[in-house]
PDB file of C-alpha atoms in Angstrom:
ATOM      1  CA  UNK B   1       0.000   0.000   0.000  1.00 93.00           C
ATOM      2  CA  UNK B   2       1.173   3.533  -0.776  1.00 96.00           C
ATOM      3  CA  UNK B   3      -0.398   6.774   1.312  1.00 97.00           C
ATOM      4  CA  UNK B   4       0.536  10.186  -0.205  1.00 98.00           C
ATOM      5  CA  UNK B   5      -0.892  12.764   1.938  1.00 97.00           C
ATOM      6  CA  UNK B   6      -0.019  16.328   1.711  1.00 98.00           C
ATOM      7  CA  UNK B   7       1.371  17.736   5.133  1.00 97.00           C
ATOM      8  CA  UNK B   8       2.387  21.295   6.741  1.00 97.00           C
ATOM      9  CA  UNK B   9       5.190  21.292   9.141  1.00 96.00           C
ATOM     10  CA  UNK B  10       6.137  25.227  10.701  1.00 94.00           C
ATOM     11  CA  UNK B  11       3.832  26.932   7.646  1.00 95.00           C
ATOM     12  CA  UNK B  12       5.763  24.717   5.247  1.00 97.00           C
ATOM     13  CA  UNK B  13       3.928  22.083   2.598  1.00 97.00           C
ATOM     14  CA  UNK B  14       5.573  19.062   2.465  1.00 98.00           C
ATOM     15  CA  UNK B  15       4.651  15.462   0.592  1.00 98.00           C
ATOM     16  CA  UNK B  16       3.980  13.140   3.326  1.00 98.00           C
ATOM     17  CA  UNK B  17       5.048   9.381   1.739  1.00 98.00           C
ATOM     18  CA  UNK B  18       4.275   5.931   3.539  1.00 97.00           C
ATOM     19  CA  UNK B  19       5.344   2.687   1.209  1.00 97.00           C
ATOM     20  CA  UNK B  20       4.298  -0.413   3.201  1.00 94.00           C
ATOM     21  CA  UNK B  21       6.662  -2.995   2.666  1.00 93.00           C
ATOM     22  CA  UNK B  22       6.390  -6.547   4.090  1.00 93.00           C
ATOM     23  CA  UNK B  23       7.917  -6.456   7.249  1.00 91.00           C
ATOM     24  CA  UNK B  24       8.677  -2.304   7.401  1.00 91.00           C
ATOM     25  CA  UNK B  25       7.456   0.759   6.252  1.00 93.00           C
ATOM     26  CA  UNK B  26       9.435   3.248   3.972  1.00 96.00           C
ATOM     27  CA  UNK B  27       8.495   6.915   5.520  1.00 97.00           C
ATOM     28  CA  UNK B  28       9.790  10.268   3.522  1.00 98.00           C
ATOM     29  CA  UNK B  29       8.268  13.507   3.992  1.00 98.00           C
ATOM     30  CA  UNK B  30       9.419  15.759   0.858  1.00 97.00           C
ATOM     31  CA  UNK B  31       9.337  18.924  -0.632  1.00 97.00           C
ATOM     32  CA  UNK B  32      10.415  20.095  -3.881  1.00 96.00           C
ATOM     33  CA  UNK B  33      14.266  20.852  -2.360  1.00 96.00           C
ATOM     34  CA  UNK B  34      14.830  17.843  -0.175  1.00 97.00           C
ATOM     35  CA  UNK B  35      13.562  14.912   2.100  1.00 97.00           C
ATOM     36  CA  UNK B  36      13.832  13.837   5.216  1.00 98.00           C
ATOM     37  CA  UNK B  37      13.256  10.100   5.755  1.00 97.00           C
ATOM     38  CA  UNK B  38      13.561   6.903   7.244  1.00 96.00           C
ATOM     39  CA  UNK B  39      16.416   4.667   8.316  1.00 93.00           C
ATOM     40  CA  UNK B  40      16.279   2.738   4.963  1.00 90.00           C
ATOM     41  CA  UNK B  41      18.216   5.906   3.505  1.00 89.00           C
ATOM     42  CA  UNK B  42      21.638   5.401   2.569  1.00 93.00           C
ATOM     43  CA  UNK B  43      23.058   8.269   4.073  1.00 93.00           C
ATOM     44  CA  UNK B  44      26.947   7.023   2.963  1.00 93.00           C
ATOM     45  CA  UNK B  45      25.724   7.010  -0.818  1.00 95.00           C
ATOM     46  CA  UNK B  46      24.606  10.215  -0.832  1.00 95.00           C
ATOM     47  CA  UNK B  47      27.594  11.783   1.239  1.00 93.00           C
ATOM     48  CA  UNK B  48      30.620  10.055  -1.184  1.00 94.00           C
ATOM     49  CA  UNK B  49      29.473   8.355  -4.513  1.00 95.00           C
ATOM     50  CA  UNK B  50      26.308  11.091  -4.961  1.00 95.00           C
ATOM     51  CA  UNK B  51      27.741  14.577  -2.921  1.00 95.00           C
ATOM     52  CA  UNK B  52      28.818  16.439  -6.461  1.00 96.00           C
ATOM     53  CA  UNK B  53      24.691  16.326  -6.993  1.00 96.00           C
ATOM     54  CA  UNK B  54      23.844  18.402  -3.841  1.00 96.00           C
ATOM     55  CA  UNK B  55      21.373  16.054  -2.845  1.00 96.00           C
ATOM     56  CA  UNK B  56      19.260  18.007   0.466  1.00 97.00           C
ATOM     57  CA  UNK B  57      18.665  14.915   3.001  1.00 97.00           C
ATOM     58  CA  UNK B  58      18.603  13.464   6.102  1.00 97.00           C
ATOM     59  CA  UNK B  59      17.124  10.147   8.180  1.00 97.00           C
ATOM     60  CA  UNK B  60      15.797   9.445  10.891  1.00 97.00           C
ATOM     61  CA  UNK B  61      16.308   6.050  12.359  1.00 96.00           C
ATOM     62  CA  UNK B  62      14.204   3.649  14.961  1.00 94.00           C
ATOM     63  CA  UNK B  63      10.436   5.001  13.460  1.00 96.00           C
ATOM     64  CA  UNK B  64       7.771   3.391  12.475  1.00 94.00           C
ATOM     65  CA  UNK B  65       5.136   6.059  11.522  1.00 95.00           C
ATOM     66  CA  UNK B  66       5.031   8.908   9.999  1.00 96.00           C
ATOM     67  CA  UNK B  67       4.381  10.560  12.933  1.00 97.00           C
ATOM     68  CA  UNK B  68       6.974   8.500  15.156  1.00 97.00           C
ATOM     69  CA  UNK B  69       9.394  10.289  11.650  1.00 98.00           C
ATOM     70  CA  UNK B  70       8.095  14.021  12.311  1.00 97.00           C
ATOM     71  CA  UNK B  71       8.685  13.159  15.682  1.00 98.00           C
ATOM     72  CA  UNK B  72      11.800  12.560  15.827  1.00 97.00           C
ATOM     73  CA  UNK B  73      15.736  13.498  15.701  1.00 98.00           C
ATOM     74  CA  UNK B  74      18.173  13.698  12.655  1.00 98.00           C
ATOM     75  CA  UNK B  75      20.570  11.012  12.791  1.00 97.00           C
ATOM     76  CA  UNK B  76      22.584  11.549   9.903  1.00 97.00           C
ATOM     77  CA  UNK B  77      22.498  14.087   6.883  1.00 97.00           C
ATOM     78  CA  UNK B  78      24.302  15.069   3.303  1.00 97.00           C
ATOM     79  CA  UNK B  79      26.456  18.108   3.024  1.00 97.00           C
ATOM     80  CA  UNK B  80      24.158  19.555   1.505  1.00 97.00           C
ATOM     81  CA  UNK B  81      21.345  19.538   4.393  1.00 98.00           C
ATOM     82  CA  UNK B  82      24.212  20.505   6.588  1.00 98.00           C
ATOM     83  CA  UNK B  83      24.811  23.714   4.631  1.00 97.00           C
ATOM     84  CA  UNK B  84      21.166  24.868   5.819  1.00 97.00           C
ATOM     85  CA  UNK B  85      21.969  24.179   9.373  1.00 97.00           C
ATOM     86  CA  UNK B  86      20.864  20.648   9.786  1.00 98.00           C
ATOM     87  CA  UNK B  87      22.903  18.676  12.307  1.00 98.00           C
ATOM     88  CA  UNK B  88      22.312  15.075  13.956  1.00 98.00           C
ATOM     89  CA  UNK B  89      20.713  15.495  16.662  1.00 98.00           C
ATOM     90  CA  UNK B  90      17.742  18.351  15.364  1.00 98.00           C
ATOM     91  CA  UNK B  91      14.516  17.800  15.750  1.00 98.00           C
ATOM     92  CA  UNK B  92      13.010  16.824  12.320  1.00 98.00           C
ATOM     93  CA  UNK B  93       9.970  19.616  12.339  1.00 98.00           C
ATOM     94  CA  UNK B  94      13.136  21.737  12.734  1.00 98.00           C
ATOM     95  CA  UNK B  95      14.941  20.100   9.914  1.00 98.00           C
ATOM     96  CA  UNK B  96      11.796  20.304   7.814  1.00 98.00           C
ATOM     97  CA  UNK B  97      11.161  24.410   8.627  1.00 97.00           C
ATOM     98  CA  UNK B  98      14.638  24.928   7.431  1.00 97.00           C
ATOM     99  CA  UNK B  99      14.323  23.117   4.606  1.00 97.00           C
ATOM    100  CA  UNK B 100      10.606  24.875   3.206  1.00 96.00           C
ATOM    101  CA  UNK B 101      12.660  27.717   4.493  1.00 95.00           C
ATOM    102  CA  UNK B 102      15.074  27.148   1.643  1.00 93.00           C
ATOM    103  CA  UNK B 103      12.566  26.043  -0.801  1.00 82.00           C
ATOM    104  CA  UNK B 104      10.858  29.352  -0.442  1.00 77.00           C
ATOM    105  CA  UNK B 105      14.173  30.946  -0.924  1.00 67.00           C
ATOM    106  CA  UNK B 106      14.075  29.060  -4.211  1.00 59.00           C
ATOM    107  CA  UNK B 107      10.283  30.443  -5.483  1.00 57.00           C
ATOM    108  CA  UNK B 108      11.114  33.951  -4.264  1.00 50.00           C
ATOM    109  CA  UNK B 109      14.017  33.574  -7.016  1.00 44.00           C
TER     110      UNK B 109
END
């Protein structure tokens, strides 16, 4: 089953995704600049073989829901995140305001 649900986290819209897969769930909440997700996100890939393509994410690990995801802490992140201020550690909502923050950046350009 797949659940697309549109979502607003600090004034921001995001994508809300939920795959269910047998024996997990794949959780990414997404805008149009970058994604915050769950533990299934290879964090490594993105940071050496993918980091010349920028690529604005960051997982959260140990959730189960979507809201257990928006509730929860950044464990890892690209470069690219951590240009905007995202660190391990951050709340996601925060993580998610900072990146609509920089997506809005984007529209007003």
């Amino acid at each position: 089953m797949v659940n697309i649900t549109p979502i607003e986290v600090q004034g921001y819209r995001f994508t809300a995704t939920h795959v269910a897969l047998p024996k997990t769930n794949l959780l990414v909440v997404s805008n149009q600049v970058g994604y915050i997700m769950c533990g299934a996100l290879d964090i490594t890939l993105l940071r050496e073989t993918l980091a010349s393509r920028g690529i604005i994410a960051a997982r959260a690990v140990g959730v189960k829901t979507m809201q257990e995801l928006l509730d929860g802490k950044v464990e890892s992140c690209t470069q690219a995140a951590e240009a905007l201020g995202i660190t391990p550690g951050m709340a996601v909502t925060e993580a998610l305001a900072r990146i609509g923050a920089a997506g809005s950046n984007n529209e007003q350009q």
